[in-house]
Coordinates of N, CA and C in Angstrom, one line a residue:
X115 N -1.8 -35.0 -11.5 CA -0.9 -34.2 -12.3 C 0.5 -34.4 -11.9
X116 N 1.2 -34.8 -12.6 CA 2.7 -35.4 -12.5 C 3.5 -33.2 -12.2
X117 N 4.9 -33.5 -11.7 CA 5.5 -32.7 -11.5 C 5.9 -31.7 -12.4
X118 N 5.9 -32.3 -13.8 CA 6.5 -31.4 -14.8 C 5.5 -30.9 -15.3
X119 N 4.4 -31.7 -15.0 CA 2.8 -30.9 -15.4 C 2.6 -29.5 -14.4
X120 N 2.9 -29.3 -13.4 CA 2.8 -28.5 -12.9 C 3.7 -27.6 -13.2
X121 N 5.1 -27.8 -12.7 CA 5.9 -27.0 -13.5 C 5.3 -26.4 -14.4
X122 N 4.8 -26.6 -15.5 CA 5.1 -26.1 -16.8 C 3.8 -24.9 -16.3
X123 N 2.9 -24.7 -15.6 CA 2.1 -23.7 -15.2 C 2.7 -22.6 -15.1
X124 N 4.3 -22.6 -14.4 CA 5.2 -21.8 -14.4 C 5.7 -20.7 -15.2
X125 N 5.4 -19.3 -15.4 CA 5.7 -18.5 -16.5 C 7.0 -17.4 -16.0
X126 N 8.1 -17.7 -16.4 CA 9.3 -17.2 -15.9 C 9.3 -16.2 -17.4
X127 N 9.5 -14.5 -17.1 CA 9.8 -13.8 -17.8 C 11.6 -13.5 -17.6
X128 N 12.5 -13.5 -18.8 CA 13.7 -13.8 -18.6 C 14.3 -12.6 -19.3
X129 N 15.2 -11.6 -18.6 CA 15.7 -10.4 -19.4 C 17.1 -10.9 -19.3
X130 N 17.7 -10.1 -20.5 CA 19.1 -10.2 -20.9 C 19.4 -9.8 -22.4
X131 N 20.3 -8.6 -22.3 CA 20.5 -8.1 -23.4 C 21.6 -8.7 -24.6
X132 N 22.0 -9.9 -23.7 CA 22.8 -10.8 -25.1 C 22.4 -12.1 -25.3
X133 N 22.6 -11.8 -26.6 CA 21.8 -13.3 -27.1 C 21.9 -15.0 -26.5
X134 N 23.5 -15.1 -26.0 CA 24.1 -15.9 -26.1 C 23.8 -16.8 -24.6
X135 N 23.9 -15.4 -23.7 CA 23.6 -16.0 -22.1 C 21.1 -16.2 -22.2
X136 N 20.6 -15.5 -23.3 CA 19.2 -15.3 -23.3 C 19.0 -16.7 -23.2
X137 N 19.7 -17.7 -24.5 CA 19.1 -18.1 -25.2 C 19.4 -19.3 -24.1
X138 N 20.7 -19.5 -23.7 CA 21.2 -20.1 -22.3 C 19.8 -20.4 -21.5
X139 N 19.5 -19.2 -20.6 CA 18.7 -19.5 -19.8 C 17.2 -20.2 -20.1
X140 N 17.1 -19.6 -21.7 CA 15.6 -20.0 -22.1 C 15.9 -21.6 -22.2
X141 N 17.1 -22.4 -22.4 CA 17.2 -23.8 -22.8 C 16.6 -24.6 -21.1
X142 N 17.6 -23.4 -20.4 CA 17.7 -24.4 -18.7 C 16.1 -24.1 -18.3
X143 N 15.3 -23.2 -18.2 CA 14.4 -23.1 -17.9 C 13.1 -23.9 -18.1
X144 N 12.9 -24.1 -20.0 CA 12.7 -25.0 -20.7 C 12.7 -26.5 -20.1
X145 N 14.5 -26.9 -19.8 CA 14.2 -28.0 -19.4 C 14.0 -28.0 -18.3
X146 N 13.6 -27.7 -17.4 CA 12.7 -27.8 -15.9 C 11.1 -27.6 -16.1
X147 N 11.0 -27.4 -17.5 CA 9.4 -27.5 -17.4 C 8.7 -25.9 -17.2
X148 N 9.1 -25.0 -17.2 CA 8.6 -23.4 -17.1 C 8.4 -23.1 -18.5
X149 N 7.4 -22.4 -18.7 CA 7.3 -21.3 -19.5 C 7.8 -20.3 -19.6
X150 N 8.4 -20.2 -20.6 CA 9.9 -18.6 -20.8 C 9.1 -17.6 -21.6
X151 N 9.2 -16.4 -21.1 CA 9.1 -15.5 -22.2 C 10.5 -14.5 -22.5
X152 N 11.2 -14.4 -23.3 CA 12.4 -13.9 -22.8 C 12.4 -12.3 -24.0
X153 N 13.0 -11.1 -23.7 CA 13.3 -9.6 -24.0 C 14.0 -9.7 -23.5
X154 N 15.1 -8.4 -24.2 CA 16.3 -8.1 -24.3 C 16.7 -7.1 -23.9
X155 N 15.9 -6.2 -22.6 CA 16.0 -5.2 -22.0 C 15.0 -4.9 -21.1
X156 N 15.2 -4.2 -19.8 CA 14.9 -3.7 -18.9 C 13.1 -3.1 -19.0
X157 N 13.6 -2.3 -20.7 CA 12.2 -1.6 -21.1 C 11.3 -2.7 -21.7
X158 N 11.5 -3.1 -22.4 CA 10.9 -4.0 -23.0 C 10.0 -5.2 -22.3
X159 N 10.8 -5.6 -20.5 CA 9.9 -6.3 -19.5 C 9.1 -5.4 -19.1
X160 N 9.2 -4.1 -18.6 CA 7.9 -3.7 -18.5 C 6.7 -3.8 -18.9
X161 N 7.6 -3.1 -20.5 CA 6.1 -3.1 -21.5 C 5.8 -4.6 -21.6
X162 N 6.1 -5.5 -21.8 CA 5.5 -7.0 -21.3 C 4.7 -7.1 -20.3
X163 N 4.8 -6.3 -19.1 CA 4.4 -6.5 -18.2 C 3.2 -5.4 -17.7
X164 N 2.9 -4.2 -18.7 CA 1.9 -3.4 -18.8 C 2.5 -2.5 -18.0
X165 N 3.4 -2.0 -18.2 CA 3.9 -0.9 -17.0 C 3.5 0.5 -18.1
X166 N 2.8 1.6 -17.1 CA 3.3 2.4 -17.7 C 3.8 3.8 -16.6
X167 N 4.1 4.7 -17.1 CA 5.2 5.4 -16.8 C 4.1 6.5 -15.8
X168 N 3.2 6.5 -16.1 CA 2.1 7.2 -15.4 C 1.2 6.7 -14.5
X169 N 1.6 5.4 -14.4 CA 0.7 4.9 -13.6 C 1.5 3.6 -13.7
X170 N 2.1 3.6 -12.0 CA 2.9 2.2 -11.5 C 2.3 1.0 -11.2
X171 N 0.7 1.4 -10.8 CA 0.1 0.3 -10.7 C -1.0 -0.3 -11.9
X172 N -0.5 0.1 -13.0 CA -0.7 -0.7 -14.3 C -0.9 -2.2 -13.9
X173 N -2.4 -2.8 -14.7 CA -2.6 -4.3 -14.5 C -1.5 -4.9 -15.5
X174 N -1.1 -6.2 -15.3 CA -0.3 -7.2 -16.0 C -0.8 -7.7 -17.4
X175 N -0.6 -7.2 -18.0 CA -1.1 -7.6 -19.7 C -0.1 -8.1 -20.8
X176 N -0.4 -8.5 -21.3 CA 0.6 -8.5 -22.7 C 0.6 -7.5 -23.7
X177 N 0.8 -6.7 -24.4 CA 0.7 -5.9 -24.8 C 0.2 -6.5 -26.9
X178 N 0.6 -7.8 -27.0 CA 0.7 -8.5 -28.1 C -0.9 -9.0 -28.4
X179 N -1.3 -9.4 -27.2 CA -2.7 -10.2 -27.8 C -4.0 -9.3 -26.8
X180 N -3.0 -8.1 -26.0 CA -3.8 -7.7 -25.0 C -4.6 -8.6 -24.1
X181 N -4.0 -9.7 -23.7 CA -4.9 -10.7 -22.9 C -4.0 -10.6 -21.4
X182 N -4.4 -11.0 -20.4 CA -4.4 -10.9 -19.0 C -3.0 -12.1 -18.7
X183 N -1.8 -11.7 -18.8 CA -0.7 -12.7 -18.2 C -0.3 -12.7 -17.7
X184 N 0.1 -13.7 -16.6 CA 0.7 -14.0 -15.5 C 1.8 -14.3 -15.0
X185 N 3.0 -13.5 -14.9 CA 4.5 -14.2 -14.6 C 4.7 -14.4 -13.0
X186 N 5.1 -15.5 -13.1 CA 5.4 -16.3 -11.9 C 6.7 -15.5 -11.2
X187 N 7.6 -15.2 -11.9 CA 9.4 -14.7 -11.7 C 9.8 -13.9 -12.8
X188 N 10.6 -13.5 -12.2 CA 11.3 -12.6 -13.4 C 13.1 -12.3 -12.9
X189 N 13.7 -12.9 -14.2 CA 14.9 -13.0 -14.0 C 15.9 -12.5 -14.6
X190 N 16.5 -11.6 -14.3 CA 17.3 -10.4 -15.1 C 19.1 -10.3 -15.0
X191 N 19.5 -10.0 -16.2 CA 20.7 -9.6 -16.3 C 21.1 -8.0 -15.4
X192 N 22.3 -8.1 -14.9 CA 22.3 -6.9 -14.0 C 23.2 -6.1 -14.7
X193 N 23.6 -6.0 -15.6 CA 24.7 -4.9 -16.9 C 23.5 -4.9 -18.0
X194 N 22.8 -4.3 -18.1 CA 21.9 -3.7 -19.5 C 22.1 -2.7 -20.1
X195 N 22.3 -2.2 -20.8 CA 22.5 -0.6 -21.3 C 21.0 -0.2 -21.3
X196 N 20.8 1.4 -21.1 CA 19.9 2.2 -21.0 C 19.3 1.6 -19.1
X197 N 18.6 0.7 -19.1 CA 18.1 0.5 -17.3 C 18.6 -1.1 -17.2
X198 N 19.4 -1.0 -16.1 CA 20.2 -1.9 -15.7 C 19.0 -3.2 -15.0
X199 N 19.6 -4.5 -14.6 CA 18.6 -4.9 -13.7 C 17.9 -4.8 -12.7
X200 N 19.5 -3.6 -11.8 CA 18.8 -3.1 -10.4 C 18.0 -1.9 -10.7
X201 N 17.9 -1.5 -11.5 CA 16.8 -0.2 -12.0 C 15.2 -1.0 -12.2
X202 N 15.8 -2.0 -12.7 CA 14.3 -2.8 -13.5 C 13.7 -3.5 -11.8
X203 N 14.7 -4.6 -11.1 CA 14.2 -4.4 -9.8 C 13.4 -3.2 -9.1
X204 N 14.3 -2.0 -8.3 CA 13.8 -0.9 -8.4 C 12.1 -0.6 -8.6
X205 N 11.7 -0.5 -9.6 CA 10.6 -0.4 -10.0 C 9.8 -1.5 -10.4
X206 N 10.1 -2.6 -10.4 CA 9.1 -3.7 -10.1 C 8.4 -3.6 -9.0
X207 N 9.5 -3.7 -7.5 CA 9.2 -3.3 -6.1 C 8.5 -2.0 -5.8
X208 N 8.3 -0.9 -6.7 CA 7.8 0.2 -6.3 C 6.2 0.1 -7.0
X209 N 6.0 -0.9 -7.7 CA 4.6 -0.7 -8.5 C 3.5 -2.1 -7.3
X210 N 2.7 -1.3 -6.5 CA 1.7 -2.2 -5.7 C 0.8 -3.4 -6.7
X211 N 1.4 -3.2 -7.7 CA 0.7 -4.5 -8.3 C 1.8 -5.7 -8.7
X212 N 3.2 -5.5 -9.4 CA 3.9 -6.0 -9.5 C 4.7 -6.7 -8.4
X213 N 5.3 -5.7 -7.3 CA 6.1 -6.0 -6.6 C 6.1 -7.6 -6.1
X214 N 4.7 -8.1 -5.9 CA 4.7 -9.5 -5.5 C 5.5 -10.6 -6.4
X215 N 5.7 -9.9 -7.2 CA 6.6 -10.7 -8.3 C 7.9 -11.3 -7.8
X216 N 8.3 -12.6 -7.6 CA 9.8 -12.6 -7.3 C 10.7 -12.3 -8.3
X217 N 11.9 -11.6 -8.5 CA 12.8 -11.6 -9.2 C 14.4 -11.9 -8.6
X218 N 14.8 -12.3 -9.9 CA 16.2 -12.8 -9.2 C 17.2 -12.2 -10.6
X219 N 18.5 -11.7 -10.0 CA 19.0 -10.6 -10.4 C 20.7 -12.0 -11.0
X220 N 21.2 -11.8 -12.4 CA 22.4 -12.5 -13.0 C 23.2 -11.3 -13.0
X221 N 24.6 -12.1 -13.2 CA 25.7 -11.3 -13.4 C 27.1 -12.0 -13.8
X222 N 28.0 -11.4 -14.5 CA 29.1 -12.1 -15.0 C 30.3 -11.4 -14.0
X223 N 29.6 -10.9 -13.4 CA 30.8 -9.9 -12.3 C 30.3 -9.8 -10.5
X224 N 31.1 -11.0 -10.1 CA 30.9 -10.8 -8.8 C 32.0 -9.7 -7.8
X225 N 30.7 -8.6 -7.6 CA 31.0 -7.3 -6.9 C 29.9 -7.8 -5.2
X226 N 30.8 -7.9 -4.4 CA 29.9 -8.0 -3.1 C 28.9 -7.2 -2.9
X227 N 29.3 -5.8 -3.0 CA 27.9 -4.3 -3.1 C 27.5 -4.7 -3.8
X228 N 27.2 -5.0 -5.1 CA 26.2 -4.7 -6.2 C 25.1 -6.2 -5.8
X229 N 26.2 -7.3 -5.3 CA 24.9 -8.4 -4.8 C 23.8 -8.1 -3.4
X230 N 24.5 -7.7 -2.7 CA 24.1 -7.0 -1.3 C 22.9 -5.7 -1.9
X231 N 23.1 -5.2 -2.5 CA 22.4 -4.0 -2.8 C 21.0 -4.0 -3.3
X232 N 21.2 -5.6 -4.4 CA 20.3 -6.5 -5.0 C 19.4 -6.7 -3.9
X233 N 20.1 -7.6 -3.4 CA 18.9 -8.5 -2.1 C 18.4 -7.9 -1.4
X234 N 19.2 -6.5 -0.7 CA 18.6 -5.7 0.3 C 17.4 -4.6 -0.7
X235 N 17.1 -4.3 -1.7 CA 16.4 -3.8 -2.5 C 14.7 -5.0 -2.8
X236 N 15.1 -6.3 -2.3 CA 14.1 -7.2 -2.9 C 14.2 -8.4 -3.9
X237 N 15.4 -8.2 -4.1 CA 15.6 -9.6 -5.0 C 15.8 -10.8 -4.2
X238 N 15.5 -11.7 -4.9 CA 15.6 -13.5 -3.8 C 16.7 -13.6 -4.5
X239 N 17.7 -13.9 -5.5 CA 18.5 -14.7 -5.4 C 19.9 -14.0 -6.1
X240 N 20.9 -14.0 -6.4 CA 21.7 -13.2 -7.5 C 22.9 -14.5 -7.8
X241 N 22.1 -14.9 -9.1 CA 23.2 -15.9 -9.5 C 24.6 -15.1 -10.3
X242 N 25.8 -15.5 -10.4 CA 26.9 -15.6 -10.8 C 26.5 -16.6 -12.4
X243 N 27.1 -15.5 -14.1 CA 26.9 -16.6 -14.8 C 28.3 -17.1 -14.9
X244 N 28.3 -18.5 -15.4 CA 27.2 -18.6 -16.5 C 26.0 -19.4 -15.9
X245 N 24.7 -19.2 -15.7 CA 24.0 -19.6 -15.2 C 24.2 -21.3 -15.2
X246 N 23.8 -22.2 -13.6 CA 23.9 -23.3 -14.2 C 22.2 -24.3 -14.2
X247 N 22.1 -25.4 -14.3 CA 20.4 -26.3 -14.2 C 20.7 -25.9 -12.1
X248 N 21.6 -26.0 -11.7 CA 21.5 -26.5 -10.0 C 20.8 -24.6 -9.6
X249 N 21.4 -23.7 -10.5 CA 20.6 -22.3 -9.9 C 19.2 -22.4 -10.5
X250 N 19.3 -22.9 -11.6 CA 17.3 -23.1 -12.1 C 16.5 -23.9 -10.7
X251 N 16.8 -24.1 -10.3 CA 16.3 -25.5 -9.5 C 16.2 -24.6 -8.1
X252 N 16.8 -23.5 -8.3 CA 16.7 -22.6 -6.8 C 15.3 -21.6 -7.1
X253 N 14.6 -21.8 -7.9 CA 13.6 -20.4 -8.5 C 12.2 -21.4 -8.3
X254 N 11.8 -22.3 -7.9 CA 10.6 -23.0 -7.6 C 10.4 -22.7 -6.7
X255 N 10.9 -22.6 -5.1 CA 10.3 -22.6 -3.9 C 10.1 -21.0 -4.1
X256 N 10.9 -19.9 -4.8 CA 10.2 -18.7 -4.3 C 9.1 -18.5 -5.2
X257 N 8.8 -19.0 -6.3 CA 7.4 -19.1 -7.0 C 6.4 -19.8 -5.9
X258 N 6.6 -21.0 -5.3 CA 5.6 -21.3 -4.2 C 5.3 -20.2 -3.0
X259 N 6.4 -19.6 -2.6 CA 6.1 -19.1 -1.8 C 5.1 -17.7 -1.9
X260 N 5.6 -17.2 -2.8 CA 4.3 -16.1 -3.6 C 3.0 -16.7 -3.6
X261 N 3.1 -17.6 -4.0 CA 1.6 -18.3 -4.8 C 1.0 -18.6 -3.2
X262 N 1.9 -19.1 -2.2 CA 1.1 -19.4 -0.7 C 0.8 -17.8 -0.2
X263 N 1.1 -17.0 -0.1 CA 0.6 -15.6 0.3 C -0.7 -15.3 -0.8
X264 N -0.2 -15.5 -2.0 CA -1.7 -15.0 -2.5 C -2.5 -15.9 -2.2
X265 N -2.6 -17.3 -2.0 CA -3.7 -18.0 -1.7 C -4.2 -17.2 0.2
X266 N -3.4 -17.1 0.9 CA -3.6 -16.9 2.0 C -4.7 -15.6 2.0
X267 N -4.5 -14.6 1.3 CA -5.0 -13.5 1.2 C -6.4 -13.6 0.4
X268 N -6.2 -14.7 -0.7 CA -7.6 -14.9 -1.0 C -8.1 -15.3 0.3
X269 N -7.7 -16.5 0.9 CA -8.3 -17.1 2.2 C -8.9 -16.0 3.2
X270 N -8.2 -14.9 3.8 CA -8.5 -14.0 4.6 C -9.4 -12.5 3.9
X271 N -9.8 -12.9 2.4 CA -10.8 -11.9 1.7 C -12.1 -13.0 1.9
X272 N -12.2 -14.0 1.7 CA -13.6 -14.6 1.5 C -13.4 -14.7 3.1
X273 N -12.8 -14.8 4.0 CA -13.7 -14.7 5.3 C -14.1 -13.4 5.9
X274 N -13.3 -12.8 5.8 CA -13.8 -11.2 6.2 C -15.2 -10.9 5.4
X275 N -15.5 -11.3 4.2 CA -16.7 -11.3 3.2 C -17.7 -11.8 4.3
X276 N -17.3 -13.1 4.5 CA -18.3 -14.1 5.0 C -18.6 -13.5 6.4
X277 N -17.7 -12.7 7.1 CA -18.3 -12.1 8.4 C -19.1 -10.7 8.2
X278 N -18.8 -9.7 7.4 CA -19.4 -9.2 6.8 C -21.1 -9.3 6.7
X279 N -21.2 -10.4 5.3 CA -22.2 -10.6 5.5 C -23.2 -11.5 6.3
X280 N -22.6 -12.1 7.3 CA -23.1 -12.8 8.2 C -24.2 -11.7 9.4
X281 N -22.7 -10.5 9.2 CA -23.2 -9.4 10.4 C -24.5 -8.7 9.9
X282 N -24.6 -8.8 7.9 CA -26.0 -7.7 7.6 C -27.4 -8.8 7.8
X283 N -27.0 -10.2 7.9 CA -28.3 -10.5 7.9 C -28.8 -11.0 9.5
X284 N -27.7 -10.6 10.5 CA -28.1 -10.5 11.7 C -29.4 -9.3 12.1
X285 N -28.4 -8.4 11.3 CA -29.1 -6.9 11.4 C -30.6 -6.8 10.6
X286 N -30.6 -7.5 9.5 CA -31.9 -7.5 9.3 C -32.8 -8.5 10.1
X287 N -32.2 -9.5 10.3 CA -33.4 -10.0 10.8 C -34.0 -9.2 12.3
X288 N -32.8 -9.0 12.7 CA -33.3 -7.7 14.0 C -34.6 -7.1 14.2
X289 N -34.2 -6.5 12.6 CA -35.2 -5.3 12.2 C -36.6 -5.7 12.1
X290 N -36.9 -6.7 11.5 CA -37.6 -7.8 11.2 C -38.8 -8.2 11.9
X291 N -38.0 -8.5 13.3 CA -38.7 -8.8 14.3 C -39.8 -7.8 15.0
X292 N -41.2 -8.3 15.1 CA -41.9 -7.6 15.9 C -41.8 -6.8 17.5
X293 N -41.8 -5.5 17.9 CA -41.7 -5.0 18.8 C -42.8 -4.7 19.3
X294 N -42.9 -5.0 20.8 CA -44.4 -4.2 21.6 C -44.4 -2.8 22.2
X295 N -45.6 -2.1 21.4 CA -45.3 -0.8 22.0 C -45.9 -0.5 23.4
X296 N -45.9 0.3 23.5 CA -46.5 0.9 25.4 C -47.7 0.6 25.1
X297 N -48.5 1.1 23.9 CA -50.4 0.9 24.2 C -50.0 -0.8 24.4
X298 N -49.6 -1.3 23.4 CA -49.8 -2.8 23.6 C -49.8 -3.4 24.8
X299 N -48.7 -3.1 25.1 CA -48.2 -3.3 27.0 C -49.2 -3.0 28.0
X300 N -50.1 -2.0 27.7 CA -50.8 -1.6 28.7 C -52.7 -2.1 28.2
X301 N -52.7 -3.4 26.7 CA -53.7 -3.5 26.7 C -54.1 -4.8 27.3
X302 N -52.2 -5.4 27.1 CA -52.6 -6.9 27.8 C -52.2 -6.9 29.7
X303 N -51.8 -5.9 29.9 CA -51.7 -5.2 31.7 C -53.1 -5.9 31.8
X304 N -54.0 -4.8 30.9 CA -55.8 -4.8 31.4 C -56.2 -6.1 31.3
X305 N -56.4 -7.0 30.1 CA -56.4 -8.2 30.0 C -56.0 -9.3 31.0
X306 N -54.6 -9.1 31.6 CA -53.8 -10.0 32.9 C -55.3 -9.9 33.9
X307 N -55.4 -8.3 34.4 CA -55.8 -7.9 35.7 C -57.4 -8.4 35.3
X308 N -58.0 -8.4 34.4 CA -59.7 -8.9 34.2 C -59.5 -10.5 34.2
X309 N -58.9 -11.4 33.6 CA -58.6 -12.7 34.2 C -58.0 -13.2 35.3
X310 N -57.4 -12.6 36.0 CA -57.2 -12.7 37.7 C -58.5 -12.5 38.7
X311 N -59.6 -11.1 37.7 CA -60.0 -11.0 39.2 C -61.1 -12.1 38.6
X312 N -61.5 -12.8 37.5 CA -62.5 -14.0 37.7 C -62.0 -15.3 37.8
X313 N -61.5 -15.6 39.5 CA -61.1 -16.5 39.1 C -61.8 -17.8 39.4
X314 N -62.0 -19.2 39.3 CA -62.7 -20.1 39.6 C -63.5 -20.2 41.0
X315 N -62.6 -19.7 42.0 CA -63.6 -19.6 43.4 C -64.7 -19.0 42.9
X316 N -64.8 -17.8 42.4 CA -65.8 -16.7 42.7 C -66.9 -17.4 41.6
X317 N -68.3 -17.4 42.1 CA -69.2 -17.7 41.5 C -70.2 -16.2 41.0
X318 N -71.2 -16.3 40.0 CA -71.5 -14.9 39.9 C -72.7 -15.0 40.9
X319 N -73.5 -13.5 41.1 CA -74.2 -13.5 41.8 C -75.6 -13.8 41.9
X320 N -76.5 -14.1 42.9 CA -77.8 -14.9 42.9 C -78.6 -13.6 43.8
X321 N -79.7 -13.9 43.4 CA -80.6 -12.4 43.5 C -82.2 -13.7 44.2
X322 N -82.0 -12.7 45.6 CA -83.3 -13.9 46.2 C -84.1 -12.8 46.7
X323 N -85.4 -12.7 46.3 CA -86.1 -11.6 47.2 C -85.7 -10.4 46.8
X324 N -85.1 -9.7 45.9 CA -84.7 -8.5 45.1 C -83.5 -8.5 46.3
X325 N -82.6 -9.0 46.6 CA -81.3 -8.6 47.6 C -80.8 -9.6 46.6
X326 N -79.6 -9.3 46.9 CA -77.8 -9.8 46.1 C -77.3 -10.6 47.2
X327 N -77.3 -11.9 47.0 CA -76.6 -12.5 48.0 C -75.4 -13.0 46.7
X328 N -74.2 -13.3 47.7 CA -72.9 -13.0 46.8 C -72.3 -14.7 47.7
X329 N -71.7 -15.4 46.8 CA -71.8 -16.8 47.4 C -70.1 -16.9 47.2
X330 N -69.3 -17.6 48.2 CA -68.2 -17.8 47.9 C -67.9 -19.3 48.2

């Protein structure tokens, strides 16, 4: 499987409330080979993303075909009206199902706090637009590196399984096994001590003249 073949496994959900920088990122992304899904607000990635408001750890769904989807990243404009992108951050990070999600936070206004506030909250990257192909090109390694934790954790669930059940069929076979109880113990005691006392010296006895002569 060639590189852009892989890539394109890639499902980058892309927020931005104007058309102009949306359609932007959906072109750069595109050409690197990712799958875009792009909405036009903060609310709208949620509900893309099965959030609901009662429950943060909502599974990842689409809400369109109701089928099970999977976004790789999520990359947001940080000026939205109604929830900004550090809001939409925010609550990605607060939901135990999402949070593994990387997101990386845009902006047309470089404010040092508002980038600082980003990254220390959970975001990997905070580009400056107008976005260019050389910042697309920075969003692969943190998709890998996600994807290496979840593999790792699958890795450390099937062995903890595997010791698990290694330990129940120890225990049964345990169980399994035949045990000798005290009568038993004390039937083959009697058994030891009656083949000891006949042993090959001793011959049985001879009877001569009604007396017991005993021969060794």
């Amino acid at each position: 499987m060639g590189l852009a073949a892989a890539e394109a496994q890639f499902h980058v959900l892309a927020v931005d409330d104007s058309v102009i920088d949306r359609k932007l990122i959906e072109m750069l992304l595109k050409k690197t080979s990712y799958h875009v899904t792009t909405v036009d607000s903060g609310s709208k990635a949620l509900e893309f993303l099965g959030w609901n408001e009662g429950n943060s750890d909502e599974a990842i769904f689409s809400p369109k075909n109701n089928q099970e989807v999977e976004v790789n990243l999520i990359i947001t404009d940080y000026c939205m009206p109604g929830m900004t992108g550090y809001d939409l951050l925010k609550k990605i990070k607060e939901s135990a199902v999402l949070r593994d999600i990387p997101v990386v936070i845009m902006s047309s206004e470089n404010v040092p706090s508002r980038i600082n506030r980003c990254l220390e909250e959970g975001a990997e990257e905070f580009f400056l637009k107008p976005v260019r192909l050389a910042d697309v090109n920075k969003l692969k390694p943190h998709i890998m590196k996600t994807m290496g934790k979840e593999t790792q954790n699958h890795e450390n669930q099937d062995n903890d399984e595997e010791i698990v059940e290694t330990e129940i069929q120890s225990q049964s076979q345990s169980q399994s096994q035949p045990q000798q109880t005290p009568q038993s113990n004390t039937n083959n005691n009697k058994r030891k001590s009656m083949d000891e006392g006949l042993s090959p010296d001793r011959t049985r006895p001879r009877y001569n003249n009604g007396l017991t002569v005993m021969s060794n």
